[in-house]
């Protein structure tokens, strides 16, 4: 088989890239290791920046998102019982929207199926060959038979545990990493959200986040120990701990109920450089990970898609500048998202080894943010998403 761009990974990066390229008349094949149901069953991000929203519209898949999303003009930050609001619209003239990664992925699958573009599920043993030559190709095994796809370019959209990043020789690749000494326990519950906006909460007992998917579906997270497993946490224990970390006013208003999903994610900052090797371009979690505080993971994947889609489109029009500068442009924005996610994590989490001095520094950071409109403006600009 031959195609123009072989996309490895059918998560949000691969699907969005595929749909945008299709609209430009560029042919793609997507190879996905799992089944469609498995990908749709993963509960992950919930907040979309304006740039991500714009790309969904440009890909022709914005209609349901525009109908069903919730516009958020601000967010609440709390620290113990104290709370304040950061107004995105006042500081930036813009906002974010609540629309789950699951919904975004579903819309993209439907659009791809509607145009009849190929996606191979349960593709095993995906291997990249000759990415640094003019004979780039990808092989994979499906139902016991090996297949080969010759292509102009390979987009490595296969997430943190994928094969694409590993295809770049260690002599070329440089990796930067920070592992945090805690995780997030997340639950989904069919209850009304505790507040109409998100609450990012710091407390003596650790971080908590109150988010949502819709008027009767709440998403909550609490900082937990890396040695915890979801089964250690009964629903009652989860609700009790959440209430202790958010201001009393919200704890009193919290509607609890059975949880329908419970999982633990470790927190990590990670960047690999460069994001291009010959005909291979890394995109999204394949190249970088952020801790989830600040909702930058999915949105940074989308900004990579923007740069790669633009570069590939220009290439087929005879201009290679966008591809030549892809890694540099994507990384410049990635590092800013890394900085923001790291700083918001530090602002609100309890580290196991924090000294009384460290705690005072964190309190001073929060107090400065509370009282300083320029600091609030900096947070708002980062949260709604830096320009592409
Ligand atoms: P992925 O979503 O990881 O998609 C990669 C795809 O490639 C997957 O479908 C995978 O099955 C496939 N694949 C992997 N290896 C291969 C292979 N060898 N061959 C073929 N296919 C392969 N971000 C936030 O902003 N907020 C959150 O709350 C949040 N929660 C998260 C919770 C978890 C547990 C994780 C892991 C991430 C979370 N993120 C969150 C980050 C966000 O979900 C990611 O940034 C986003 O999914 C990145 O999209 P992607 O398409 O680049 O990668
Ligand atoms: C959600 C996750 C985040 O990491 C975040 O910062 C905001 C919202 C969510 O899953 O809703």
Coordinates of C-alpha atoms and ligand atoms in Angstrom, one line a residue:
X1 CA 0.0 0.0 0.0
X2 CA 1.1 3.6 -0.6
X3 CA -0.1 6.8 1.0
X4 CA 1.1 10.3 1.4
X5 CA 1.2 10.5 5.3
X6 CA 1.2 7.4 7.5
X7 CA -0.1 8.3 10.9
X8 CA 0.8 6.1 13.8
X9 CA -1.8 6.3 16.6
X10 CA -5.5 7.0 16.5
X11 CA -5.7 9.2 19.6
X12 CA -6.7 12.9 19.4
X13 CA -3.5 14.0 17.7
X14 CA -3.6 11.4 14.9
X15 CA -7.3 11.7 14.3
X16 CA -7.2 15.5 14.2
X17 CA -4.2 15.6 11.9
X18 CA -5.8 13.0 9.6
X19 CA -9.0 15.0 9.3
X20 CA -7.2 18.4 8.7
X21 CA -5.0 16.8 6.0
X22 CA -8.0 15.1 4.4
X23 CA -9.7 18.5 4.0
X24 CA -6.5 19.6 2.1
X25 CA -6.7 16.6 -0.2
X26 CA -3.8 14.9 1.4
X27 CA -4.2 11.1 1.8
X28 CA -3.4 9.4 5.1
X29 CA -3.6 6.0 6.7
X30 CA -4.0 5.7 10.5
X31 CA -2.6 2.7 12.3
X32 CA -4.0 2.2 15.8
X33 CA -2.9 -0.5 18.2
X34 CA -6.1 -0.8 20.2
X35 CA -9.8 -1.1 19.3
X36 CA -12.0 2.0 18.7
X37 CA -14.1 1.1 21.9
X38 CA -10.9 1.0 23.9
X39 CA -9.8 4.4 22.7
X40 CA -13.2 5.9 23.4
X41 CA -13.4 4.3 26.9
X42 CA -10.4 6.3 28.1
X43 CA -11.5 9.2 30.3
X44 CA -8.9 11.9 30.0
X45 CA -8.9 15.7 29.3
X46 CA -11.9 18.0 29.6
X47 CA -10.8 21.5 28.8
X48 CA -10.2 22.9 25.2
X49 CA -8.3 26.1 24.5
X50 CA -9.6 28.4 21.8
X51 CA -6.9 27.1 19.4
X52 CA -8.0 23.5 19.8
X53 CA -11.6 24.6 19.3
X54 CA -10.5 26.5 16.1
X55 CA -8.8 23.4 14.8
X56 CA -11.9 21.2 15.4
X57 CA -13.9 23.7 13.4
X58 CA -11.3 23.9 10.7
X59 CA -11.4 20.1 10.5
X60 CA -15.1 20.3 9.9
X61 CA -16.0 18.6 13.2
X62 CA -17.0 21.5 15.3
X63 CA -20.8 21.3 15.1
X64 CA -21.6 19.1 18.1
X65 CA -18.8 20.7 20.1
X66 CA -20.3 24.2 19.5
X67 CA -23.7 22.9 20.4
X68 CA -22.9 20.9 23.6
X69 CA -19.8 22.5 25.1
X70 CA -19.8 24.8 28.1
X71 CA -18.1 28.1 27.8
X72 CA -15.9 29.0 30.9
X73 CA -15.0 32.6 31.3
X74 CA -13.0 32.0 34.5
X75 CA -11.9 29.6 37.2
X76 CA -11.8 29.5 40.9
X77 CA -8.5 29.0 42.8
X78 CA -8.7 28.1 46.4
X79 CA -6.2 27.6 49.2
X80 CA -7.6 26.1 52.4
X81 CA -10.8 28.0 53.0
X82 CA -9.8 31.0 51.0
X83 CA -10.9 31.4 47.4
X84 CA -10.7 33.8 44.5
X85 CA -11.7 33.9 40.8
X86 CA -9.5 34.5 37.8
X87 CA -11.5 36.1 35.0
X88 CA -10.2 34.9 31.6
X89 CA -12.5 37.2 29.6
X90 CA -11.4 40.3 31.6
X91 CA -7.7 39.5 31.1
X92 CA -7.7 38.0 27.6
X93 CA -11.0 38.7 25.9
X94 CA -11.2 34.9 25.5
X95 CA -12.4 31.8 27.3
X96 CA -12.0 28.0 27.3
X97 CA -14.7 25.3 26.8
X98 CA -15.5 22.1 28.6
X99 CA -15.8 19.3 26.0
X100 CA -14.3 15.9 26.9
X101 CA -11.5 14.3 25.0
X102 CA -13.8 11.3 24.6
X103 CA -16.4 13.4 22.8
X104 CA -13.7 15.1 20.6
X105 CA -12.3 11.7 19.7
X106 CA -15.8 10.3 18.9
X107 CA -16.5 13.2 16.5
X108 CA -13.2 12.7 14.8
X109 CA -13.8 9.0 14.3
X110 CA -17.2 9.6 12.9
X111 CA -15.9 12.2 10.5
X112 CA -13.1 9.9 9.3
X113 CA -15.6 7.0 8.8
X114 CA -17.9 9.3 6.9
X115 CA -15.3 10.2 4.3
X116 CA -14.1 6.6 4.1
X117 CA -10.5 7.3 5.0
X118 CA -8.6 4.2 6.2
X119 CA -8.0 3.5 9.9
X120 CA -6.5 0.1 10.8
X121 CA -7.4 -0.9 14.4
X122 CA -5.5 -3.6 16.3
X123 CA -2.4 -3.0 14.2
X124 CA 0.3 -4.9 16.0
X125 CA 4.1 -4.6 15.8
X126 CA 4.1 -1.2 14.0
X127 CA 7.7 -0.5 12.9
X128 CA 9.2 2.5 11.2
X129 CA 11.8 1.9 8.5
X130 CA 14.1 4.3 6.6
X131 CA 12.7 7.5 8.2
X132 CA 16.0 9.2 7.4
X133 CA 16.0 8.1 3.7
X134 CA 13.8 8.6 0.7
X135 CA 12.3 5.2 1.1
X136 CA 10.3 5.7 4.3
X137 CA 7.9 2.9 5.1
X138 CA 6.0 1.4 8.0
X139 CA 5.2 -2.3 8.6
X140 CA 2.6 -3.8 10.9
X141 CA 0.8 -7.1 11.5
X142 CA -2.9 -7.4 11.3
X143 CA -4.7 -10.7 11.9
X144 CA -1.4 -12.5 11.6
X145 CA -0.4 -11.0 8.3
X146 CA 2.4 -8.5 7.8
X147 CA 1.6 -5.4 5.8
X148 CA 3.8 -2.6 4.4
X149 CA 2.9 1.1 3.8
X150 CA 5.2 3.2 1.7
X151 CA 4.8 6.9 2.3
X152 CA 6.2 10.4 1.9
X153 CA 6.0 11.2 5.7
X154 CA 5.3 9.4 9.0
X155 CA 3.5 11.2 11.8
X156 CA 4.3 9.7 15.2
X157 CA 1.1 10.4 17.1
X158 CA 1.3 7.2 19.2
X159 CA 1.5 8.7 22.7
X160 CA 4.1 8.4 25.4
X161 CA 4.3 4.6 25.2
X162 CA 4.4 4.5 21.4
X163 CA 7.2 3.3 19.1
X164 CA 7.8 6.5 17.1
X165 CA 10.0 8.4 19.6
X166 CA 12.2 5.3 20.0
X167 CA 12.8 5.2 16.3
X168 CA 14.9 8.4 16.6
X169 CA 18.5 7.3 17.3
X170 CA 19.7 8.0 20.9
X171 CA 22.7 10.0 19.4
X172 CA 20.2 12.5 18.0
X173 CA 17.6 12.5 20.7
X174 CA 17.7 14.5 24.0
X175 CA 15.2 13.9 26.7
X176 CA 14.2 16.0 29.6
X177 CA 12.1 14.6 32.5
X178 CA 10.7 15.4 35.9
X179 CA 8.8 12.8 37.9
X180 CA 6.5 14.2 40.6
X181 CA 6.3 12.3 43.9
X182 CA 2.5 12.0 43.7
X183 CA -0.4 11.1 41.4
X184 CA -4.0 12.1 40.7
X185 CA -6.9 9.9 41.6
X186 CA -9.8 10.8 39.3
X187 CA -13.4 9.9 39.5
X188 CA -16.4 10.4 37.2
X189 CA -19.8 10.6 38.9
X190 CA -23.3 11.2 37.6
X191 CA -23.9 14.1 39.9
X192 CA -24.3 17.8 39.2
X193 CA -21.0 19.7 39.3
X194 CA -20.3 21.4 42.7
X195 CA -19.8 24.8 41.0
X196 CA -20.4 26.3 37.6
X197 CA -16.7 26.9 37.1
X198 CA -13.7 24.7 37.8
X199 CA -12.1 24.8 41.3
X200 CA -8.3 24.3 41.5
X201 CA -7.7 23.7 45.2
X202 CA -4.6 23.7 47.3
X203 CA -4.8 22.6 50.9
X204 CA -2.8 21.2 53.8
X205 CA -3.9 17.7 52.7
X206 CA -2.9 18.2 49.1
X207 CA -4.4 19.3 45.8
X208 CA -8.0 18.8 44.5
X209 CA -9.8 19.7 41.3
X210 CA -13.5 20.0 40.7
X211 CA -14.3 19.7 37.0
X212 CA -17.3 18.5 34.9
X213 CA -18.4 17.0 31.6
X214 CA -22.0 18.2 31.6
X215 CA -24.9 19.3 33.9
X216 CA -25.2 15.8 35.4
X217 CA -21.6 14.5 35.1
X218 CA -18.9 15.6 37.4
X219 CA -15.2 14.9 37.2
X220 CA -13.1 15.3 40.4
X221 CA -9.5 14.7 41.1
X222 CA -7.4 14.5 44.3
X223 CA -3.7 14.3 44.7
X224 CA -2.8 10.9 46.0
X225 CA 0.2 8.8 46.9
X226 CA 2.0 7.0 44.1
X227 CA 1.7 3.8 46.1
X228 CA -2.2 4.0 46.2
X229 CA -4.3 2.0 43.9
X230 CA -7.9 2.9 42.9
X231 CA -9.3 0.0 44.9
X232 CA -7.8 1.4 48.1
X233 CA -10.3 4.3 47.7
X234 CA -13.9 3.5 48.5
X235 CA -16.4 6.1 47.1
X236 CA -17.1 7.3 50.7
X237 CA -13.3 7.8 51.4
X238 CA -12.9 9.7 48.1
X239 CA -15.8 12.1 48.8
X240 CA -14.7 12.7 52.4
X241 CA -11.1 13.5 51.3
X242 CA -12.3 15.8 48.5
X243 CA -14.5 17.8 51.0
X244 CA -11.6 18.3 53.3
X245 CA -9.5 19.9 50.5
X246 CA -12.0 22.4 49.1
X247 CA -13.5 25.5 50.8
X248 CA -16.4 24.7 53.3
X249 CA -18.9 26.5 51.2
X250 CA -18.3 24.1 48.3
X251 CA -17.9 21.0 50.5
X252 CA -21.4 21.7 51.9
X253 CA -22.8 22.1 48.4
X254 CA -21.1 18.9 47.0
X255 CA -23.6 16.3 45.8
X256 CA -22.0 12.9 46.1
X257 CA -23.1 9.6 44.6
X258 CA -21.7 6.4 43.1
X259 CA -18.6 6.8 41.0
X260 CA -18.7 5.3 37.5
X261 CA -14.9 5.5 36.8
X262 CA -11.9 5.7 39.1
X263 CA -8.3 5.7 38.0
X264 CA -4.9 7.0 39.1
X265 CA -2.5 8.9 36.8
X266 CA 1.2 9.5 37.8
X267 CA 2.4 13.1 37.2
X268 CA 5.3 13.7 34.8
X269 CA 6.9 16.5 32.8
X270 CA 8.8 15.2 29.8
X271 CA 10.1 16.6 26.5
X272 CA 12.1 15.0 23.7
X273 CA 14.1 17.1 21.2
X274 CA 14.1 17.3 18.3
X275 CA 10.5 16.5 17.2
X276 CA 11.6 15.6 13.7
X277 CA 14.0 13.0 12.3
X278 CA 14.1 12.9 8.5
X279 CA 10.6 12.0 7.3
X280 CA 9.3 11.2 10.8
X281 CA 7.5 14.0 12.8
X282 CA 6.5 13.5 16.4
X283 CA 3.2 15.0 17.6
X284 CA 1.5 15.2 21.0
X285 CA 2.2 12.8 23.9
X286 CA 4.7 10.9 21.7
X287 CA 7.1 13.9 22.2
X288 CA 6.0 15.5 25.5
X289 CA 4.0 15.0 28.7
X290 CA 2.8 17.6 31.2
X291 CA 1.4 17.2 34.6
X292 CA -2.4 17.7 34.2
X293 CA -2.6 20.8 36.4
X294 CA -3.7 23.5 33.9
X295 CA -5.2 21.2 31.3
X296 CA -2.3 21.6 28.8
X297 CA -1.8 17.9 27.6
X298 CA -4.4 17.6 24.9
X299 CA -4.1 21.3 24.0
X300 CA -0.4 21.1 23.4
X301 CA -0.9 18.0 21.3
X302 CA -3.4 20.1 19.2
X303 CA -0.8 22.9 18.7
X304 CA 1.7 20.4 17.4
X305 CA -1.0 19.2 15.0
X306 CA -1.5 22.8 13.8
X307 CA 2.3 23.2 13.0
X308 CA 2.5 19.8 11.3
X309 CA -0.7 20.2 9.3
X310 CA 0.4 23.6 8.1
X311 CA 3.9 22.4 7.2
X312 CA 2.6 19.3 5.3
X313 CA 0.0 21.4 3.4
X314 CA 2.7 23.9 2.4
X315 CA 5.0 21.0 1.4
X316 CA 2.5 19.7 -1.1
X317 CA 2.2 23.3 -2.5
X318 CA 5.9 23.4 -3.1
X319 CA 7.2 25.2 0.1
X320 CA 9.2 23.2 2.7
X321 CA 9.7 26.0 5.2
X322 CA 7.0 24.8 7.6
X323 CA 8.4 21.3 7.7
X324 CA 11.9 22.5 8.1
X325 CA 10.9 24.6 11.1
X326 CA 8.3 22.2 12.6
X327 CA 10.4 21.0 15.5
X328 CA 11.6 24.5 16.4
X329 CA 8.2 26.0 16.3
X330 CA 6.4 23.2 18.1
X331 CA 9.0 23.0 20.8
X332 CA 9.0 26.8 21.5
X333 CA 5.3 26.5 22.4
X334 CA 5.7 23.1 24.2
X335 CA 8.3 24.5 26.6
X336 CA 6.0 27.3 27.6
X337 CA 3.2 24.8 28.3
X338 CA 5.6 22.7 30.3
X339 CA 6.6 25.8 32.4
X340 CA 2.9 26.7 33.1
X341 CA 1.9 23.1 34.0
X342 CA 5.0 22.8 36.3
X343 CA 4.3 26.1 38.0
X344 CA 0.6 25.4 38.6
X345 CA 1.5 22.0 40.0
X346 CA 4.0 23.6 42.4
X347 CA 1.5 26.3 43.4
X348 CA -1.1 23.9 44.6
X349 CA 0.3 20.5 45.4
X350 CA 1.8 19.3 48.7
X351 CA 5.2 17.6 48.2
X352 CA 6.0 14.9 50.8
X353 CA 9.4 16.6 51.6
X354 CA 8.1 20.3 51.9
X355 CA 9.8 22.2 54.7
X356 CA 7.9 24.9 56.7
X357 CA 9.9 27.4 54.6
X358 CA 8.7 25.7 51.3
X359 CA 5.1 25.9 52.6
X360 CA 5.5 29.6 53.4
X361 CA 6.8 30.2 49.8
X362 CA 3.8 28.5 48.4
X363 CA 1.4 30.5 50.5
X364 CA 3.2 33.7 49.4
X365 CA 2.9 32.6 45.8
X366 CA -0.9 32.1 46.2
X367 CA -1.3 35.4 48.1
X368 CA 0.6 37.3 45.4
X369 CA -1.7 35.8 42.7
X370 CA -4.8 36.6 44.7
X371 CA -3.8 40.3 45.1
X372 CA -2.1 41.1 41.8
X373 CA -4.1 41.5 38.6
X374 CA -1.0 41.2 36.4
X375 CA -0.2 37.8 37.9
X376 CA -3.8 36.8 37.3
X377 CA -3.5 38.1 33.7
X378 CA -0.4 35.9 33.2
X379 CA -2.2 32.8 34.5
X380 CA -5.3 33.6 32.3
X381 CA -3.2 34.0 29.2
X382 CA -1.5 30.7 29.7
X383 CA -4.7 28.9 30.7
X384 CA -6.7 30.0 27.6
X385 CA -3.7 29.1 25.5
X386 CA -0.8 31.0 24.1
X387 CA -1.0 31.9 20.4
X388 CA 0.2 29.5 17.7
Ligands
LIG1 P1 -2.8 9.5 23.0 O1 -4.1 10.0 23.5 O2 -1.9 8.7 24.0 O3 -3.0 8.6 21.8 C1 -2.0 7.8 21.2 C2 -2.7 6.6 20.5 O4 -1.6 5.9 19.9 C3 -3.4 5.7 21.4 O5 -4.7 5.5 20.9 C4 -2.6 4.5 21.4 O6 -3.4 3.3 21.6 C5 -1.9 4.5 20.1 N1 -0.7 3.8 20.1 C6 0.3 3.7 21.0 N2 1.3 2.9 20.6 C7 1.0 2.5 19.4 C8 1.7 1.7 18.5 N3 2.9 1.1 18.8 N4 1.1 1.4 17.3 C9 -0.1 2.0 17.0 N5 -0.8 2.8 17.8 C10 -0.2 3.0 19.0 N6 -4.6 16.0 29.7 C11 -5.3 17.0 30.2 O7 -5.2 18.1 29.6 N7 -6.2 16.8 31.2 C12 -6.4 15.6 31.8 O8 -7.2 15.4 32.7 C13 -5.6 14.5 31.4 N8 -5.8 13.3 31.9 C14 -5.0 12.3 31.5 C15 -5.0 11.0 32.1 C16 -4.2 10.0 31.6 C17 -4.3 8.6 32.3 C18 -3.3 10.2 30.5 C19 -2.4 9.1 30.0 C20 -3.3 11.4 29.9 C21 -4.1 12.5 30.4 N9 -4.1 13.7 29.8 C22 -4.8 14.8 30.3 C23 -3.2 14.0 28.7 C24 -4.0 14.0 27.4 O9 -5.0 13.0 27.5 C25 -3.0 13.7 26.3 O10 -2.2 14.8 26.2 C26 -3.7 13.4 24.9 O11 -4.4 12.2 25.0 C27 -2.6 13.3 23.9 O12 -3.1 12.8 22.7 P2 -2.2 12.0 21.7 O13 -3.1 11.7 20.6 O14 -1.0 12.7 21.4 O15 -1.8 10.7 22.5
LIG2 C1 -9.8 18.4 33.7 C2 -8.5 17.9 33.8 C3 -7.5 18.8 34.1 O1 -6.2 18.3 34.2 C4 -7.7 20.1 34.2 O2 -6.6 20.9 34.5 C5 -8.9 20.6 34.1 C6 -10.0 19.8 33.8 C7 -10.9 17.5 33.4 O3 -10.7 16.3 33.3 O4 -12.0 17.9 33.4

